[in-house]
Short mmCIF file of C-alpha atoms in Angstrom, two decimals:
data_model
loop_
_atom_site.label_atom_id
_atom_site.label_comp_id
_atom_site.label_asym_id
_atom_site.label_seq_id
_atom_site.Cartn_x
_atom_site.Cartn_y
_atom_site.Cartn_z
CA MET U 279 116.88 99.28 117.59
CA LEU U 280 115.33 96.49 119.67
CA LEU U 281 117.33 93.78 117.88
CA ALA U 282 120.58 95.75 118.28
CA GLY U 283 119.83 96.14 122.00
CA LEU U 284 119.27 92.43 122.40
CA VAL U 285 122.61 91.69 120.76
CA ALA U 286 124.37 94.25 122.95
CA ALA U 287 122.88 92.62 126.03
CA VAL U 288 124.71 89.37 125.34
CA VAL U 289 128.00 89.70 127.21
CA THR U 290 129.60 86.30 126.96
CA ALA U 291 132.86 85.99 125.06
CA SER U 292 131.46 83.57 122.57
CA ALA U 293 128.52 85.88 121.88
CA ALA U 294 130.87 88.79 121.38
CA VAL U 295 132.58 86.87 118.60
CA VAL U 296 129.34 86.32 116.68
CA SER U 297 127.53 89.55 117.57
CA ALA U 298 128.35 91.24 114.28
CA PRO U 299 127.04 88.36 112.11
CA LEU U 300 123.92 88.10 114.25
CA THR U 301 123.30 91.82 113.91
CA MET U 302 123.65 91.62 110.14
CA ALA U 303 121.25 88.64 110.00
CA ALA U 304 118.75 90.39 112.21
CA ARG U 305 118.82 93.48 110.05
CA ALA U 306 118.44 91.35 106.93
CA ALA U 307 115.41 89.62 108.42
CA ALA U 308 113.85 92.95 109.29
CA THR U 309 114.06 94.43 105.81
CA PRO U 310 111.03 94.27 103.49
CA THR U 311 110.85 91.20 101.29
CA ALA U 312 109.04 90.24 98.09
CA SER U 313 108.34 86.53 97.61
CA PHE U 314 107.19 84.98 94.34
CA ALA U 315 104.90 81.99 93.72
CA LYS U 316 103.32 80.41 90.69
CA VAL U 317 99.75 79.89 91.81
CA ALA U 318 98.71 78.16 88.59
CA ASP U 319 100.66 76.62 85.69
CA TRP U 320 99.17 75.32 82.47
CA GLY U 321 102.34 74.49 80.55
CA SER U 322 102.35 77.30 78.00
CA GLY U 323 101.80 79.91 80.69
CA TRP U 324 101.24 80.57 84.36
CA GLU U 325 99.75 82.94 86.93
CA GLY U 326 102.40 84.55 89.12
CA ARG U 327 101.93 86.34 92.43
CA TYR U 328 104.33 88.48 94.45
CA THR U 329 103.76 89.09 98.17
CA ILE U 330 105.51 92.13 99.63
CA THR U 331 105.95 91.78 103.40
CA ASN U 332 107.08 94.56 105.72
CA SER U 333 108.91 92.80 108.54
CA GLY U 334 110.64 95.98 109.65
CA THR U 335 109.57 98.64 112.12
CA SER U 336 108.94 101.52 109.69
CA THR U 337 106.00 101.97 107.33
CA ILE U 338 106.70 101.64 103.60
CA THR U 339 104.93 104.38 101.63
CA SER U 340 105.66 103.00 98.14
CA TRP U 341 107.18 99.92 96.55
CA ARG U 342 108.82 98.87 93.30
CA VAL U 343 109.58 95.27 92.32
CA GLU U 344 111.99 94.62 89.44
CA PHE U 345 112.97 91.29 87.89
CA ASP U 346 114.13 89.66 84.67
CA LEU U 347 112.35 87.01 82.63
CA PRO U 348 114.27 84.71 80.28
CA THR U 349 114.03 85.18 76.53
CA GLY U 350 110.80 83.66 75.26
CA THR U 351 108.84 84.41 78.42
CA THR U 352 106.59 87.48 78.45
CA VAL U 353 104.17 89.29 80.75
CA GLY U 354 100.51 89.42 79.71
CA SER U 355 97.76 90.89 81.84
CA TYR U 356 98.52 92.09 85.38
CA TRP U 357 96.65 93.52 88.37
CA ASP U 358 97.07 95.54 91.56
CA ALA U 359 100.23 97.20 90.19
CA THR U 360 101.59 99.41 87.42
CA LEU U 361 104.07 98.00 84.89
CA THR U 362 106.92 99.32 82.79
CA SER U 363 109.13 97.00 80.74
CA SER U 364 112.45 97.33 78.97
CA GLY U 365 113.36 94.21 77.07
CA GLN U 366 113.20 91.32 79.52
CA ARG U 367 113.41 93.59 82.59
CA HIS U 368 110.00 94.29 84.15
CA THR U 369 109.25 96.81 86.88
CA PHE U 370 106.01 96.68 88.86
CA GLY U 371 105.02 99.59 91.08
CA ASN U 372 102.27 100.18 93.58
CA ARG U 373 98.87 101.63 92.80
CA ALA U 374 97.66 104.71 94.66
CA TRP U 375 95.68 102.58 97.09
CA ASN U 376 98.21 99.84 97.98
CA GLY U 377 101.55 101.63 98.29
CA THR U 378 101.49 101.91 102.08
CA VAL U 379 102.59 98.76 103.91
CA THR U 380 102.68 99.03 107.68
CA PRO U 381 105.04 96.93 109.85
CA GLY U 382 103.89 93.33 110.00
CA SER U 383 101.53 93.61 107.03
CA SER U 384 101.78 92.64 103.36
CA VAL U 385 100.30 93.37 99.92
CA THR U 386 100.17 91.31 96.75
CA PHE U 387 100.12 91.84 93.01
CA GLY U 388 99.96 89.38 90.18
CA PHE U 389 100.36 88.83 86.46
CA ILE U 390 100.09 86.25 83.70
CA GLY U 391 103.35 84.90 82.29
CA SER U 392 103.55 83.26 78.87
CA GLY U 393 106.37 80.78 78.38
CA PRO U 394 108.23 78.36 80.64
CA GLY U 395 110.47 80.75 82.60
CA ALA U 396 110.25 82.35 86.03
CA PRO U 397 111.44 85.70 87.47
CA ALA U 398 115.13 86.11 88.34
CA GLY U 399 117.23 88.92 89.81
CA CYS U 400 114.37 90.34 91.83
CA ARG U 401 114.88 93.63 93.69
CA LEU U 402 112.46 95.45 95.98
CA ASN U 403 112.99 99.21 96.17
CA GLY U 404 116.54 98.64 94.91
CA GLN U 405 117.41 95.91 97.43
CA PRO U 406 117.34 92.10 97.04
CA CYS U 407 113.77 90.81 97.27
CA ALA U 408 114.84 88.15 99.79
CA GLY U 409 116.11 90.82 102.18
CA GLY U 410 119.67 91.57 103.29
CA THR U 411 122.31 93.39 101.31
CA THR U 412 123.40 90.75 98.79
CA PRO U 413 121.26 89.19 96.09
CA THR U 414 119.82 85.76 96.77
CA PRO U 415 119.68 83.58 93.63
CA THR U 416 116.17 82.78 92.45
CA PRO U 417 115.56 79.01 92.27
CA THR U 418 115.29 77.79 88.70
CA ALA U 419 112.89 74.97 89.52
CA THR U 420 109.25 75.72 88.82
CA PRO U 421 107.23 75.78 92.06
CA THR U 422 104.36 73.33 92.33
CA PRO U 423 101.12 75.19 91.49
CA THR U 424 98.94 75.87 94.50
CA PRO U 425 95.20 75.77 93.71
CA THR U 426 93.17 78.70 94.97
CA VAL U 427 90.39 76.40 96.17
CA PRO U 428 91.02 73.02 97.84
CA PRO U 429 90.90 70.12 95.35
CA GLY U 430 87.59 68.25 95.24
CA SER U 431 85.53 71.16 96.54
CA THR U 432 85.11 73.10 93.31
CA PRO U 433 82.21 72.90 90.83
CA VAL U 434 84.46 71.37 88.17
CA ALA U 435 85.92 68.85 90.61
CA ALA U 436 82.41 67.84 91.65
CA ASN U 437 80.90 67.59 88.16
CA GLY U 438 83.69 67.03 85.64
CA GLN U 439 82.96 67.12 81.93
CA LEU U 440 79.42 68.33 81.29
CA ARG U 441 77.14 67.09 78.53
CA VAL U 442 73.58 67.53 77.34
CA CYS U 443 71.30 64.64 78.25
CA GLY U 444 67.81 65.06 76.85
CA ARG U 445 66.81 68.63 77.72
CA GLN U 446 69.16 68.88 80.71
CA LEU U 447 72.73 69.86 81.44
CA CYS U 448 74.25 66.82 83.13
CA ASN U 449 77.50 66.15 84.94
CA THR U 450 79.93 63.34 84.24
CA ARG U 451 77.75 60.93 86.25
CA GLY U 452 74.64 61.75 84.23
CA LYS U 453 73.01 63.83 86.96
CA ALA U 454 71.04 66.91 85.86
CA ILE U 455 72.57 70.02 87.40
CA GLN U 456 72.13 73.78 87.44
CA LEU U 457 75.12 76.14 87.20
CA ARG U 458 74.94 79.69 88.58
CA GLY U 459 77.44 82.46 88.00
CA MET U 460 78.43 85.83 86.61
CA SER U 461 79.40 87.33 83.27
CA THR U 462 82.19 89.81 82.85
CA HIS U 463 81.40 93.07 81.12
CA GLY U 464 83.20 93.80 77.86
CA LEU U 465 86.90 93.04 78.26
CA GLN U 466 87.82 96.17 76.32
CA TRP U 467 86.26 98.30 79.05
CA TYR U 468 86.25 96.42 82.34
CA ALA U 469 89.09 93.90 82.39
CA ASN U 470 90.24 95.59 85.64
CA CYS U 471 87.06 94.29 87.29
CA ALA U 472 87.67 90.66 86.36
CA THR U 473 90.95 90.07 88.20
CA PRO U 474 92.31 87.18 90.23
CA GLY U 475 91.14 89.09 93.30
CA SER U 476 87.54 89.45 92.12
CA LEU U 477 87.51 85.88 90.80
CA ASP U 478 88.75 84.63 94.17
CA VAL U 479 85.76 86.38 95.75
CA LEU U 480 83.42 85.00 93.08
CA ALA U 481 84.64 81.44 93.62
CA ASN U 482 85.15 81.42 97.39
CA GLU U 483 82.67 83.95 98.86
CA TRP U 484 79.91 83.89 96.26
CA ARG U 485 80.42 80.15 95.64
CA ALA U 486 79.78 80.60 91.91
CA ASP U 487 80.00 77.70 89.47
CA VAL U 488 80.67 79.47 86.20
CA LEU U 489 82.33 82.56 84.73
CA ARG U 490 81.17 83.91 81.38
CA ILE U 491 84.03 85.60 79.53
CA SER U 492 82.33 88.30 77.48
CA MET U 493 84.49 89.20 74.49
CA TYR U 494 82.82 91.75 72.23
CA VAL U 495 83.53 91.29 68.54
CA GLN U 496 82.80 94.89 67.56
CA GLU U 497 82.52 98.04 69.74
CA GLY U 498 86.27 98.25 70.30
CA GLY U 499 86.63 94.51 70.83
CA TYR U 500 88.09 91.56 68.92
CA GLU U 501 88.07 93.08 65.44
CA THR U 502 90.38 95.92 66.57
CA ASP U 503 93.14 93.58 67.82
CA PRO U 504 92.43 89.84 67.41
CA ARG U 505 95.72 88.78 69.01
CA ARG U 506 95.22 90.84 72.16
CA PHE U 507 91.63 89.76 72.73
CA THR U 508 92.30 86.10 72.00
CA ASP U 509 95.12 86.18 74.54
CA LEU U 510 92.83 87.83 77.08
CA VAL U 511 90.33 85.00 76.66
CA HIS U 512 93.11 82.42 77.01
CA ASN U 513 94.16 84.07 80.28
CA TYR U 514 90.64 84.20 81.69
CA ILE U 515 90.07 80.54 80.87
CA GLU U 516 93.20 79.71 82.86
CA LEU U 517 92.14 81.93 85.79
CA ALA U 518 88.72 80.26 85.88
CA THR U 519 90.31 76.81 85.63
CA ALA U 520 92.67 77.51 88.53
CA ARG U 521 89.63 78.32 90.68
CA GLY U 522 87.58 75.29 89.64
CA LEU U 523 85.02 77.34 87.69
CA TYR U 524 83.41 76.49 84.39
CA ALA U 525 84.33 79.04 81.70
CA ILE U 526 81.86 80.16 79.02
CA VAL U 527 83.69 81.65 76.05
CA ASP U 528 81.22 84.29 74.86
CA TRP U 529 81.56 85.43 71.22
CA HIS U 530 79.70 88.63 72.04
CA MET U 531 78.35 89.63 68.65
CA LEU U 532 75.61 92.23 68.79
CA THR U 533 75.89 94.68 65.89
CA PRO U 534 75.75 93.55 63.11
CA GLY U 535 73.06 91.16 64.25
CA ASP U 536 73.67 88.49 61.61
CA PRO U 537 76.38 86.19 63.02
CA ASN U 538 77.39 85.26 59.47
CA GLU U 539 78.88 88.75 59.10
CA ASN U 540 81.66 87.62 61.45
CA LEU U 541 81.88 84.02 60.24
CA GLY U 542 85.55 84.21 59.19
CA ARG U 543 86.61 85.85 62.44
CA ALA U 544 84.62 83.29 64.45
CA ARG U 545 86.29 80.39 62.63
CA THR U 546 89.75 81.74 63.41
CA PHE U 547 88.95 82.53 67.03
CA PHE U 548 87.21 79.29 67.99
CA ALA U 549 89.80 77.18 66.19
CA GLU U 550 92.56 78.63 68.38
CA ILE U 551 90.56 78.55 71.62
CA ALA U 552 89.41 74.95 71.13
CA ASP U 553 92.85 73.82 69.99
CA ARG U 554 94.61 75.18 73.07
CA HIS U 555 92.03 74.15 75.67
CA ARG U 556 90.84 70.83 74.22
CA ALA U 557 92.20 68.87 77.19
CA LYS U 558 90.19 70.87 79.73
CA ASN U 559 86.81 69.72 81.00
CA ASN U 560 85.47 73.12 82.05
CA VAL U 561 85.23 75.10 78.78
CA ILE U 562 81.81 75.88 77.27
CA TYR U 563 81.49 77.65 73.91
CA GLU U 564 78.85 80.34 73.33
CA ILE U 565 79.17 80.92 69.60
CA ALA U 566 76.74 83.83 69.06
CA ASN U 567 75.65 86.10 71.89
CA GLU U 568 72.53 87.88 70.60
CA PRO U 569 71.62 87.32 66.94
CA ASN U 570 69.07 89.87 65.78
CA GLY U 571 67.39 90.96 62.58
CA VAL U 572 67.77 87.49 61.05
CA ALA U 573 65.68 84.33 60.95
CA TRP U 574 66.49 81.13 62.80
CA SER U 575 67.56 79.51 59.52
CA SER U 576 70.45 82.01 59.22
CA ILE U 577 71.53 81.43 62.82
CA LYS U 578 71.39 77.68 62.34
CA GLY U 579 73.43 77.98 59.13
CA TYR U 580 76.11 79.83 61.07
CA ALA U 581 76.07 77.25 63.88
CA ASP U 582 76.37 74.42 61.36
CA GLN U 583 79.65 75.97 60.14
CA ILE U 584 81.19 76.96 63.50
CA ILE U 585 80.40 73.86 65.55
CA PRO U 586 82.49 71.54 63.33
CA VAL U 587 85.47 73.90 63.84
CA ILE U 588 85.13 73.23 67.57
CA ARG U 589 84.27 69.54 67.27
CA THR U 590 87.38 68.63 65.29
CA ARG U 591 89.41 69.93 68.24
CA ASP U 592 87.12 69.48 71.25
CA ALA U 593 84.65 66.67 70.71
CA ASP U 594 83.06 66.71 74.18
CA ALA U 595 82.41 70.35 75.10
CA VAL U 596 78.92 71.80 75.41
CA VAL U 597 78.15 74.43 72.75
CA LEU U 598 75.61 77.22 73.33
CA VAL U 599 73.72 78.59 70.34
CA GLY U 600 72.09 82.03 70.36
CA THR U 601 68.44 82.31 69.41
CA PRO U 602 66.47 84.87 67.34
CA ASP U 603 65.77 88.43 68.43
CA TRP U 604 68.60 89.06 70.89
CA SER U 605 68.45 85.48 72.23
CA SER U 606 64.88 85.94 73.41
CA LEU U 607 63.76 82.68 71.74
CA GLY U 608 61.97 84.93 69.25
CA ALA U 609 59.90 86.75 71.87
CA SER U 610 61.30 90.17 70.89
CA GLY U 611 60.57 89.93 67.16
CA GLU U 612 59.79 87.58 64.31
CA GLY U 613 62.99 85.60 63.89
CA GLY U 614 61.44 82.34 65.00
CA GLY U 615 60.29 80.99 68.37
CA PRO U 616 60.72 77.71 70.24
CA ASP U 617 58.54 75.75 67.82
CA VAL U 618 60.55 76.92 64.80
CA ILE U 619 63.83 76.01 66.51
CA ALA U 620 62.54 72.62 67.66
CA ALA U 621 61.36 71.82 64.14
CA ASN U 622 64.80 72.57 62.68
CA PRO U 623 67.40 71.98 65.43
CA VAL U 624 71.15 72.23 65.13
CA ASN U 625 72.61 68.91 64.01
CA ASP U 626 74.64 68.21 67.15
CA ASN U 627 73.57 66.30 70.23
CA ASN U 628 75.63 68.34 72.69
CA VAL U 629 74.20 71.83 72.19
CA MET U 630 71.92 74.04 74.23
CA TYR U 631 69.91 77.08 73.15
CA VAL U 632 70.41 80.50 74.71
CA PHE U 633 67.82 82.69 76.42
CA HIS U 634 68.37 86.23 77.73
CA PHE U 635 65.99 88.40 79.75
CA TYR U 636 65.88 91.61 81.78
CA ALA U 637 63.22 91.45 84.44
CA ALA U 638 62.11 95.11 84.39
CA SER U 639 61.48 94.94 80.62
CA HIS U 640 60.55 91.33 79.91
CA ASP U 641 57.28 90.39 81.54
CA ASP U 642 54.90 87.43 81.45
CA TYR U 643 55.04 86.98 77.68
CA TYR U 644 58.78 86.30 77.84
CA LEU U 645 58.38 84.11 80.91
CA ASP U 646 55.69 82.10 79.12
CA THR U 647 57.97 81.80 76.06
CA VAL U 648 60.88 80.34 78.00
CA THR U 649 58.51 78.08 79.96
CA ARG U 650 57.15 76.66 76.72
CA ALA U 651 60.65 76.34 75.26
CA ALA U 652 61.85 74.37 78.28
CA ASP U 653 59.38 71.63 77.36
CA ARG U 654 61.05 71.16 73.98
CA LEU U 655 64.64 72.44 74.06
CA PRO U 656 67.75 72.24 76.26
CA LEU U 657 68.23 75.82 77.51
CA PHE U 658 71.01 77.84 79.11
CA VAL U 659 70.42 81.43 80.31
CA THR U 660 73.78 83.04 79.61
CA GLU U 661 72.70 86.60 80.42
CA PHE U 662 70.03 88.26 82.52
CA GLY U 663 69.50 91.27 84.72
CA THR U 664 67.00 92.48 87.27
CA GLN U 665 66.79 95.85 85.44
CA GLU U 666 65.66 97.03 82.02
CA TYR U 667 67.10 95.55 78.83
CA THR U 668 69.62 98.42 78.71
CA GLY U 669 71.19 97.04 81.89
CA ASP U 670 70.05 100.18 83.69
CA GLY U 671 67.01 101.58 85.48
CA PRO U 672 65.08 100.27 88.46
CA ASN U 673 65.27 96.65 89.59
CA ASN U 674 62.30 94.33 89.43
CA PHE U 675 63.35 91.67 91.89
CA THR U 676 59.86 90.14 92.05
CA MET U 677 59.79 89.36 88.33
CA ALA U 678 63.41 88.22 88.39
CA GLN U 679 62.64 85.78 91.17
CA ARG U 680 59.79 84.29 89.16
CA TYR U 681 62.27 83.52 86.40
CA LEU U 682 64.78 82.03 88.84
CA ASP U 683 62.10 79.89 90.45
CA LEU U 684 61.26 78.47 87.04
CA PHE U 685 64.93 77.83 86.28
CA ALA U 686 65.42 76.07 89.62
CA SER U 687 62.45 73.79 88.99
CA ARG U 688 63.72 72.88 85.50
CA LYS U 689 67.47 72.79 86.34
CA ILE U 690 68.18 75.57 83.82
CA SER U 691 71.60 77.12 84.38
CA TRP U 692 71.98 80.90 84.49
CA VAL U 693 74.57 83.67 84.42
CA ASN U 694 73.97 87.24 85.61
CA TRP U 695 75.12 90.42 83.83
CA ASN U 696 77.60 91.77 84.99
CA LEU U 697 80.81 91.65 87.10
CA SER U 698 81.88 95.30 86.81
CA ASP U 699 81.58 98.73 88.41
CA ASP U 700 79.86 100.30 85.40
CA PHE U 701 77.58 103.19 86.34
CA ARG U 702 74.46 101.29 85.29
CA SER U 703 72.36 99.54 87.90
CA GLY U 704 73.11 96.12 86.36
CA ALA U 705 76.78 96.22 87.35
CA VAL U 706 77.19 94.51 90.72
CA PHE U 707 79.93 96.81 92.12
CA THR U 708 79.61 100.49 92.99
CA THR U 709 81.46 102.88 90.70
CA GLY U 710 85.17 103.02 91.48
CA THR U 711 85.37 99.63 93.19
CA CYS U 712 87.58 97.98 90.59
CA ALA U 713 90.30 100.63 90.91
CA THR U 714 90.55 99.85 94.63
CA GLY U 715 90.74 96.08 94.19
CA GLN U 716 88.44 95.67 97.21
CA PHE U 717 85.83 93.09 96.13
CA SER U 718 85.19 91.12 99.32
CA GLY U 719 82.02 91.39 101.38
CA THR U 720 78.91 93.39 100.50
CA GLY U 721 80.00 96.94 101.36
CA ARG U 722 80.83 97.81 97.75
CA LEU U 723 77.90 96.03 96.11
CA LYS U 724 74.93 97.76 94.51
CA GLU U 725 71.43 96.62 95.41
CA ALA U 726 71.38 94.20 92.47
CA GLY U 727 74.81 92.91 93.51
CA VAL U 728 73.63 92.00 97.00
CA TRP U 729 70.53 90.32 95.55
CA ILE U 730 72.36 88.18 93.00
CA ARG U 731 75.17 87.28 95.40
CA ASP U 732 72.63 85.76 97.78
CA ARG U 733 71.13 83.65 94.98
CA ILE U 734 74.43 82.42 93.63
CA ARG U 735 75.44 81.34 97.14
CA THR U 736 72.43 78.99 97.39
CA ALA U 737 73.97 76.64 94.85
CA ASP U 738 72.55 73.47 93.37
CA ASP U 739 73.20 70.17 95.14
CA PHE U 740 75.68 68.48 92.82
#
């Protein structure tokens, strides 16, 4: 109404001639629009993002974005939207919490595309995504990827390719460093918690260095659909890379406890992961999460078969090897402690040994074990919590801080469990957070989430 009034107020003859075109242009500019951008591109795939902007004067109560992808290009994971597909036509709709767009505001959703193409023929609520009443052709040129974090300011930009030097994790300049970060929960349960939105918060607000991609082998994980879970890991590696984070690929074997039970699956999985990402300098391989019920000799035998699969494809990456008794360095059983491992190490000079702890369950004996191990072995703590070993129960922040103080003094990197809204106290987000997509700030963090966020933010001086 305001724009029409302004046009009507122009009374010159020349303005009268062009008043109709101006009115049409004004109305076109005022209609809602949906703009597309590729925010990351890794050749075989890309991360796409749509921004829906309400430049009109009336509130939108729901939205629907439709577009076509060329043959050979598919949609993988997606977030902050629903999706239905028919052939190459894909329709994204709002979630319950982001359908309302007030005048002057905008919302976003995103997805992973596999293949070289880009969306075409976009329509927003039945109208051209560019606004107006006639379709605007989608450019065929691929937009230049826009990094989420400014170049040079990310952990990977600062440190480059990591390697093991002596008992330390060192950056490309040979400086001993400590990485701090978070692990996802199982991707089969909580992939909606590890989204571009939550990873933006992890990288930018929490200032994390590393994301551990926890892919369970059993328990509804990899063995049920190897293609789907391998593709999920591919996507998360790319999302971490776009944000300048190191990515730990966690082969999360737990039951059965002998990693050799999944040897064939592990060979297939790590061959594909290492083959595709060999050119990256931010991928770290964790080849056995928590071996249990077996001696160190069995774990080492497994490592001696899996590491060459990686090395023939990725010669420089750091490999993390699980240790006996749920990666407790033998403290939780009789599988072999630090002395046994040191006497019969893995035959590779770029490996580190894994330690896990939960502060409310693992007291001074475990702390003494890892202290003693740090004198003999290169260590990486790929999982810990401030709660009991179940990931639940009360927090013991005092004991947890004693561990972190030790790790800081020895430059031992660590990753906390876990980046989800699981009901247990070890999940950093309150229940229901991931469905809302609201990860920023501390308002939706549990007590353990606030605690670990503060400690990740005090990062090492690279």
